[in-house]
Amino acid sequence: MGANHSVWERDSVLIDGQWRRVATICDIENPATEQNIGHAASAGAEEVDAAVRAARAARPRWGATTPQQRGDMLEELCVRLRERRNLLVETTVAEVGAPVTVAEEAHIDLGIEIFAAYARLVREMPFREEVGNSLLLRRPAGVVACITPWNYPFYQLAAKVGAALAAGCTTVIKPAELTPLSTYLFADAALEAGFPAGVVNLVPGAGSAVGAAMVSHPAVDVVSFTGSTSVGRGVAHAAADSFTRACLELGGKSASVVLDDADLSEAVAGTVAAAMLNSGQTCSAWTRLLVPRGRYAEAVQLAAHSADALVIGDPRDRATQLGPVISGRQREAITRSIDEAQARGARVAAGGSGRPDGLEVGHYLRPTVIADVDADDPIVRNEVFGPVLVVLAHDGDEDAVRLANDSDYGLAGAVWSGDDERALTVASRMDTGQVDINGAAFNPEAPFGGWKASGLGRELGRTGIEEFTEMTAIQR
């Protein structure tokens, strides 16, 4: 893979179909090398206002298109994105630090698949429905402010923007300040695909300036935000002042529940892989492994072995399974969580806060397994957002469900069992947005979102499109 592409040198925002240069730019760091690889525009409130006004002006025309027309446009967008697929992968490796195989599968290919799913689903959705003597109209909600995170910048863009466009909404997009480059490539593709001016607007910049201006803008109808629970709480407060709908996909501390009839080796290996994916920087990661008390020591040993076996290194190398975390600041926060847990008596069964051997440059961490902690320890309750897995013992199905639900979060989870019906019974009692049974495949058409502090609303599939619509009932 090359470096320093001209497409990584950006100094403009996209407003009303035109690139507009701004005075301030910010450097983009490669977390694997700690070197700057490009830069992006850093917009302010003035650019946000212009972008929202452009989206507002484009709203009637785009909202009047048919579902078939919007599906066709999204299909054309997919064509343009597939043409850029290799560049999108390379950009994601460079700005996120994701291993190339992870960038391909979990970031870019999945993101394009989500756009394609929206193109298909919007043609099938009943935007008009008869209920008794009422005609129910599902109509575009209006201008959507899409605020995406740094951990999966392209995937999250697809989940939000694809659904909003399918619903007939216009968009103003703010990527995370650390990872804006793949969003620029998306904007290039959207322009080539022929979306009308003002339907897709891009205003990168700091959350404190751009994000705050978007959330509080009176002409924004829906805010779709993915990020930390603490920031999401502030977004919800700001949106509430103007009765702006807020769709929030926030943090998680998901439980992987292993029942006593499960294949322990398979369950533990699958949980470690899910916990460490994307260097543990996944909101839905299974970061609590709950195992039968009688097999606790064996499970810890298996988890440690799986973690130690992961290949850490250059994310451009196809053999690499674990790249760096996103920044020095993030690395420090994760190591502090590990060290503090250890100081409280936790046992580090694998990994720890030290650097991996031979990796003195880059924000690398060893995949870490924590054992021998109480269920109320901060390392168990707080989202670490790094390659850290905690192992806990349970005393049967009832206790496992209790422990799984004993969390402020409820985003995802897993159940492992030799009996599908037993697994389904446990899964159906877990207070969380998604549960996988025995390592089932991710379904990009199933609703994704959380309970409790994990957020409000749902993304993906038909439900994801519905989030960006309003209902009108006409009695006749």
C-alpha positions as MATLAB code, in Angstrom:
seq = 'MGANHSVWERDSVLIDGQWRRVATICDIENPATEQNIGHAASAGAEEVDAAVRAARAARPRWGATTPQQRGDMLEELCVRLRERRNLLVETTVAEVGAPVTVAEEAHIDLGIEIFAAYARLVREMPFREEVGNSLLLRRPAGVVACITPWNYPFYQLAAKVGAALAAGCTTVIKPAELTPLSTYLFADAALEAGFPAGVVNLVPGAGSAVGAAMVSHPAVDVVSFTGSTSVGRGVAHAAADSFTRACLELGGKSASVVLDDADLSEAVAGTVAAAMLNSGQTCSAWTRLLVPRGRYAEAVQLAAHSADALVIGDPRDRATQLGPVISGRQREAITRSIDEAQARGARVAAGGSGRPDGLEVGHYLRPTVIADVDADDPIVRNEVFGPVLVVLAHDGDEDAVRLANDSDYGLAGAVWSGDDERALTVASRMDTGQVDINGAAFNPEAPFGGWKASGLGRELGRTGIEEFTEMTAIQR';
ca = [
       0.000    0.000    0.000;
       1.147    3.505   -0.772;
       0.961    6.593    1.374;
       0.274   10.318    1.199;
      -2.367   10.109   -1.493;
      -3.495   13.504   -2.767;
      -7.001   12.383   -1.790;
      -5.834   12.492    1.828;
      -5.023   16.213    1.542;
      -8.330   17.996    2.028;
      -9.031   21.598    2.899;
     -12.702   21.972    1.932;
     -16.239   21.333    3.082;
     -19.039   20.121    0.807;
     -22.060   22.452    0.857;
     -24.876   22.547   -1.679;
     -22.977   20.380   -4.136;
     -19.830   22.529   -4.111;
     -16.465   22.169   -2.375;
     -15.670   25.280   -0.342;
     -12.219   25.869    1.062;
     -11.950   26.784    4.746;
      -9.136   28.559    6.534;
      -8.438   25.966    9.212;
      -7.259   22.407    8.679;
      -6.258   19.612   11.057;
      -3.622   16.931   10.605;
      -4.591   13.249   10.436;
      -2.301   10.811   12.233;
      -1.659    7.194   11.345;
      -1.944    5.444   14.749;
       0.444    2.690   13.665;
       3.291    5.061   12.761;
       2.371    8.212   14.724;
       3.085   10.118   11.485;
       0.741   12.567    9.784;
      -0.674   11.132    6.569;
      -2.865   14.003    5.427;
      -5.203   16.674    6.625;
      -8.845   17.667    6.598;
     -10.869   20.838    6.806;
     -11.898   22.030   10.236;
     -15.231   23.771    9.861;
     -17.082   26.029   12.259;
     -20.590   27.222   13.057;
     -20.760   29.352    9.901;
     -20.184   26.337    7.643;
     -22.669   24.279    9.648;
     -25.347   26.914    9.181;
     -24.705   27.075    5.425;
     -24.808   23.267    5.169;
     -28.061   22.992    7.126;
     -29.638   25.730    5.001;
     -28.575   23.896    1.847;
     -30.047   20.659    3.177;
     -33.245   22.481    4.097;
     -33.560   23.935    0.604;
     -32.986   20.542   -1.013;
     -35.467   18.799    1.252;
     -38.697   19.291   -0.783;
     -37.257   18.022   -4.053;
     -35.473   15.016   -2.558;
     -38.384   14.174   -0.276;
     -40.718   14.110   -3.282;
     -38.720   11.388   -5.062;
     -40.200    7.905   -5.168;
     -38.731    4.995   -3.206;
     -37.764    3.470   -6.564;
     -35.821    6.608   -7.526;
     -34.046    6.720   -4.192;
     -33.193    3.037   -4.473;
     -31.746    3.639   -7.923;
     -29.617    6.502   -6.620;
     -28.315    4.376   -3.763;
     -27.478    1.596   -6.202;
     -25.501    4.055   -8.317;
     -23.734    5.199   -5.152;
     -22.741    1.587   -4.483;
     -21.235    1.378   -7.963;
     -19.116    4.453   -7.259;
     -18.096    3.145   -3.843;
     -17.076   -0.227   -5.234;
     -14.847    1.593   -7.725;
     -13.104    3.131   -4.698;
     -13.132   -0.020   -2.601;
      -9.368   -0.552   -2.493;
      -8.718    3.114   -1.737;
     -11.351    3.054    1.003;
      -9.650    0.019    2.553;
      -6.218    1.644    2.338;
      -7.562    4.847    3.867;
      -9.213    2.971    6.736;
      -5.992    1.086    7.488;
      -4.118    4.394    7.540;
      -6.486    6.561    9.592;
      -8.022    3.953   11.939;
      -5.104    1.515   12.218;
      -7.416   -1.407   11.458;
      -5.670   -4.509   10.091;
      -6.222   -4.735    6.363;
      -8.361   -7.872    6.621;
     -10.565   -6.184    9.248;
     -10.745   -3.001    7.163;
     -11.900   -5.024    4.179;
     -14.525   -7.130    5.894;
     -15.834   -5.189    8.900;
     -15.374   -1.632    7.660;
     -15.649   -1.239    3.890;
     -17.312   -4.340    2.428;
     -19.899   -4.374    5.212;
     -20.497   -0.645    4.764;
     -21.119   -1.030    1.035;
     -23.370   -4.019    1.774;
     -25.423   -1.793    4.098;
     -25.851    0.866    1.395;
     -26.943   -1.901   -1.012;
     -29.416   -3.266    1.548;
     -31.006    0.157    1.942;
     -31.272    0.434   -1.852;
     -33.178   -2.840   -1.901;
     -35.294   -2.319    1.207;
     -36.524    1.165    0.342;
     -38.220   -0.249   -2.767;
     -40.062   -2.811   -0.630;
     -41.175   -0.581    2.233;
     -44.859    0.369    2.562;
     -44.655    4.155    2.748;
     -48.460    4.141    2.303;
     -50.574    1.714    4.303;
     -54.321    1.264    4.850;
     -55.485    0.644    8.424;
     -59.261    0.598    8.722;
     -60.543    3.919    7.424;
     -57.095    5.511    7.752;
     -54.343    6.018    5.224;
     -50.972    5.959    6.989;
     -48.261    7.950    5.270;
     -44.648    7.447    6.258;
     -42.906   10.691    5.231;
     -39.293   11.941    5.335;
     -38.445   13.529    8.688;
     -36.390   16.310    7.066;
     -32.806   17.396    7.655;
     -30.654   14.807    9.426;
     -27.432   15.692   11.249;
     -25.221   12.589   11.023;
     -22.377   12.565   13.559;
     -20.131    9.529   13.136;
     -17.384    8.071   15.389;
     -13.726    7.286   14.767;
     -13.816    3.538   15.386;
     -15.860    2.504   12.321;
     -16.086    5.713   10.268;
     -17.304    4.256    6.974;
     -19.578    1.580    8.443;
     -21.297    4.113   10.691;
     -21.611    6.531    7.796;
     -23.412    3.839    5.799;
     -25.726    2.979    8.692;
     -26.821    6.589    9.172;
     -26.557    8.325    5.818;
     -27.789    5.371    3.769;
     -30.942    5.101    5.869;
     -31.568    8.847    5.856;
     -31.209    9.078    2.075;
     -33.456    6.045    1.604;
     -36.108    7.699    3.768;
     -36.027   10.823    1.598;
     -34.113   12.993    4.059;
     -31.272   15.367    3.324;
     -28.067   15.119    5.322;
     -25.331   17.113    6.999;
     -22.424   14.858    7.939;
     -19.732   15.395   10.575;
     -17.112   12.644   10.729;
     -14.905   12.219   13.775;
     -11.980   14.626   13.786;
      -9.499   11.727   13.972;
     -10.875    9.801   10.963;
     -12.491   12.035    8.305;
     -10.738   10.765    5.188;
     -13.006    7.850    4.256;
     -15.975   10.218    4.564;
     -14.384   12.505    1.983;
     -14.149    9.529   -0.359;
     -17.833    8.847    0.237;
     -18.642   12.469   -0.607;
     -16.681   12.168   -3.850;
     -18.707    9.074   -4.727;
     -22.013   10.772   -3.865;
     -21.219   13.673   -6.183;
     -20.313   11.282   -9.000;
     -23.484    9.284   -8.395;
     -25.526   12.418   -9.097;
     -27.254   13.195   -5.813;
     -28.874   16.625   -6.138;
     -27.058   19.592   -4.594;
     -27.768   19.944   -0.902;
     -28.795   16.319   -0.312;
     -25.336   15.333    0.959;
     -23.313   17.960    2.832;
     -19.994   17.374    4.629;
     -18.649   19.574    7.418;
     -15.684   17.985    9.236;
     -14.363   19.530   12.415;
     -14.274   19.391   16.172;
     -17.253   18.102   18.079;
     -17.193   21.121   20.368;
     -17.674   23.452   17.389;
     -19.259   21.565   14.508;
     -21.141   18.886   16.436;
     -22.561   21.360   18.925;
     -23.697   23.697   16.137;
     -25.398   20.836   14.294;
     -27.222   19.478   17.334;
     -28.541   22.887   18.393;
     -29.463   24.157   14.909;
     -33.203   24.915   14.761;
     -33.493   23.690   11.145;
     -32.193   20.178   11.957;
     -35.045   17.688   12.326;
     -33.170   14.565   13.462;
     -29.769   14.064   15.069;
     -28.139   10.661   14.550;
     -25.113   10.322   16.813;
     -22.733    7.474   17.592;
     -20.159    7.931   20.327;
     -19.622    7.746   24.049;
     -22.498    7.676   26.496;
     -21.263   10.840   28.218;
     -21.233   12.849   24.981;
     -24.508   11.253   23.899;
     -26.164   12.468   27.068;
     -25.124   16.015   26.158;
     -26.430   15.565   22.608;
     -29.800   14.419   23.958;
     -30.035   17.452   26.260;
     -29.168   19.884   23.466;
     -31.597   18.272   21.017;
     -34.394   18.283   23.578;
     -34.368   22.076   23.792;
     -35.735   22.289   20.234;
     -37.664   18.982   20.337;
     -35.249   17.555   17.788;
     -35.405   13.799   17.626;
     -32.146   12.177   18.747;
     -31.101    8.697   17.643;
     -28.188    7.710   19.854;
     -25.932    4.674   19.489;
     -23.697    4.796   22.544;
     -21.524    2.594   24.724;
     -21.650   -1.033   25.719;
     -20.315   -3.642   28.116;
     -21.794   -6.680   26.469;
     -21.905  -10.122   28.067;
     -20.996  -13.394   26.382;
     -22.834  -16.050   28.393;
     -21.463  -19.588   28.284;
     -23.864  -22.234   29.594;
     -22.696  -25.504   31.119;
     -23.546  -27.582   28.037;
     -21.594  -25.378   25.607;
     -18.375  -26.218   23.804;
     -16.161  -24.170   26.115;
     -13.196  -23.947   23.759;
     -15.340  -22.687   20.902;
     -17.230  -20.234   23.104;
     -14.117  -18.746   24.674;
     -12.247  -18.459   21.372;
     -15.260  -16.812   19.733;
     -15.631  -14.372   22.623;
     -11.965  -13.387   22.589;
     -12.101  -12.779   18.839;
     -15.191  -10.581   19.217;
     -13.768   -8.693   22.207;
     -10.492   -7.910   20.429;
     -11.901   -7.081   16.970;
     -10.758   -3.642   15.805;
      -8.389   -3.542   18.804;
     -11.373   -3.760   21.127;
     -12.694   -0.450   19.813;
     -16.169   -1.765   19.094;
     -19.172   -0.543   21.067;
     -20.879   -3.932   20.789;
     -17.781   -5.971   21.766;
     -18.398   -8.877   24.135;
     -16.103   -7.639   26.887;
     -17.604   -9.678   29.767;
     -17.199  -13.448   29.517;
     -19.563  -15.255   31.918;
     -18.700  -18.927   32.414;
     -19.884  -21.745   34.735;
     -18.108  -21.502   38.065;
     -16.887  -25.076   37.864;
     -15.039  -24.322   34.623;
     -13.841  -20.830   35.502;
     -10.126  -21.666   35.796;
     -10.212  -23.562   32.511;
     -12.025  -20.689   30.777;
      -9.502  -18.131   31.998;
      -6.672  -20.292   30.730;
      -8.356  -20.739   27.346;
      -9.037  -17.012   27.054;
      -5.445  -16.158   27.920;
      -4.172  -18.639   25.335;
      -6.449  -17.190   22.628;
      -5.411  -13.628   23.465;
      -1.707  -14.467   23.524;
      -2.019  -16.144   20.122;
      -3.291  -13.010   18.368;
      -0.813  -11.518   15.898;
      -0.098   -7.860   16.708;
       1.687   -5.607   14.264;
       1.651   -3.561   11.093;
      -1.994   -3.249   10.005;
      -0.916   -3.358    6.351;
       0.309   -6.938    6.836;
      -2.397   -9.485    6.031;
      -1.142  -11.705    8.870;
      -1.881   -9.004   11.469;
      -4.969   -9.566   13.602;
      -4.584   -6.671   16.046;
      -3.465   -3.177   15.108;
      -2.965   -0.115   17.317;
      -5.657    1.764   19.168;
      -6.628    5.097   17.706;
      -4.434    7.528   19.662;
      -1.934    8.015   22.432;
      -4.682    9.445   24.599;
      -6.835    6.355   24.094;
      -3.903    4.060   24.843;
      -3.202    5.898   28.095;
      -6.835    5.619   29.192;
      -6.870    1.870   28.524;
      -3.569    1.194   30.295;
      -4.778    3.233   33.253;
      -7.899    1.063   33.510;
      -5.768   -2.099   33.440;
      -3.271   -0.801   36.026;
      -5.995    0.410   38.374;
      -7.809   -2.937   38.184;
      -4.560   -4.728   38.951;
      -3.958   -2.410   41.913;
      -7.381   -3.393   43.253;
      -6.393   -7.068   43.149;
      -7.357   -8.164   39.651;
      -5.259  -10.867   38.019;
      -3.942  -10.138   34.549;
      -4.101  -13.565   32.907;
      -2.815  -12.308   29.547;
      -1.486   -9.043   28.199;
      -1.277   -6.106   30.555;
      -0.476   -2.440   30.157;
       3.015   -2.884   28.698;
       3.832   -2.520   25.031;
       3.945   -5.586   22.782;
       7.487   -6.781   22.125;
       9.207   -4.989   19.272;
       6.553   -2.293   18.844;
       7.994    0.883   20.320;
       6.260    3.174   17.804;
       2.510    3.295   17.377;
      -0.356    3.147   19.855;
      -0.155   -0.595   20.387;
      -1.487   -2.614   23.312;
      -1.365   -6.287   24.168;
      -4.752   -8.057   24.187;
      -5.563   -8.381   27.864;
      -7.609  -10.875   29.880;
      -8.631   -9.863   33.422;
      -9.671  -12.435   36.036;
     -10.507  -12.645   39.739;
     -12.530   -9.444   40.029;
     -15.883   -8.737   41.672;
     -18.901   -8.017   39.495;
     -19.046   -4.435   40.788;
     -15.418   -3.608   39.960;
     -14.994   -0.627   37.597;
     -13.195   -2.812   35.042;
     -16.368   -4.919   34.880;
     -18.869   -2.064   34.833;
     -17.153    0.623   32.734;
     -16.578    0.558   29.001;
     -12.801    0.395   28.476;
     -12.978    0.586   24.657;
      -9.797   -1.326   24.109;
      -8.572   -4.935   23.823;
      -9.595   -5.937   27.351;
     -11.782   -8.912   28.296;
     -13.029   -9.639   31.827;
     -13.907  -13.201   32.889;
     -16.575  -13.794   35.559;
     -18.088  -16.967   37.035;
     -21.831  -17.686   37.175;
     -23.856  -20.264   39.095;
     -26.308  -21.427   36.449;
     -28.703  -19.935   33.922;
     -30.582  -17.675   36.354;
     -27.385  -16.258   37.761;
     -25.935  -15.802   34.269;
     -28.961  -13.762   33.177;
     -28.737  -11.703   36.376;
     -25.056  -10.942   35.802;
     -25.574  -10.188   32.103;
     -28.312   -7.676   32.955;
     -26.381   -6.168   35.862;
     -25.025   -3.377   33.710;
     -25.799    0.226   32.861;
     -25.518   -0.805   29.222;
     -27.482   -3.076   26.917;
     -26.168   -3.038   23.366;
     -25.232   -6.597   22.402;
     -24.423  -10.019   23.814;
     -23.971  -13.704   23.147;
     -25.180  -17.055   24.436;
     -23.346  -20.344   23.930;
     -25.103  -23.667   24.511;
     -25.429  -27.156   23.083;
     -29.227  -26.737   23.199;
     -30.634  -24.098   20.831;
     -33.900  -23.733   22.718;
     -32.103  -23.288   26.022;
     -29.861  -20.675   24.431;
     -32.892  -18.887   22.981;
     -34.594  -18.845   26.392;
     -31.551  -17.168   27.972;
     -31.042  -14.785   25.039;
     -34.678  -13.645   25.175;
     -34.225  -12.591   28.816;
     -31.130  -10.471   28.244;
     -31.843   -6.729   28.396;
     -29.929   -5.812   25.284;
     -30.465   -4.811   21.671;
     -28.868   -7.824   19.973;
     -27.835  -11.316   21.053;
     -25.894  -13.856   18.971;
     -26.359  -17.555   19.657;
     -23.334  -19.826   19.194;
     -21.413  -17.313   17.099;
     -24.192  -16.562   14.599;
     -23.299  -14.250   11.723;
     -23.955  -10.512   11.918;
     -27.098   -9.536   10.009;
     -26.887   -6.026    8.481;
     -30.660   -5.993    7.941;
     -31.521   -6.633   11.607;
     -32.123   -3.604   13.869;
     -29.053   -2.511   15.822;
     -29.188   -0.353   18.934;
     -29.340   -0.523   22.673;
     -31.228   -0.489   25.916;
     -30.490    1.740   28.900;
     -27.311    3.833   28.608;
     -26.516    2.227   25.255;
     -28.793    4.676   23.514;
     -32.094    5.467   21.840;
     -33.477    4.247   18.537;
     -32.250    1.652   16.064;
     -30.050    1.527   12.983;
     -29.889   -0.878   10.014;
     -32.535   -2.634    7.990;
     -36.085   -1.446    7.518;
     -36.182   -0.200   11.109;
     -33.163    1.998   10.375;
     -35.015    3.695    7.520;
     -38.136    4.136    9.656;
     -36.083    6.084   12.229;
     -35.862    8.914    9.686;
     -39.562    9.107    8.880;
     -42.615   10.727   10.428;
     -46.163    9.358   10.334;
     -49.290   11.116    9.099;
     -52.653    9.341    9.504;
     -55.438   10.461    7.181;
     -58.944    9.354    8.090;
     -61.430    9.068    5.219;
];
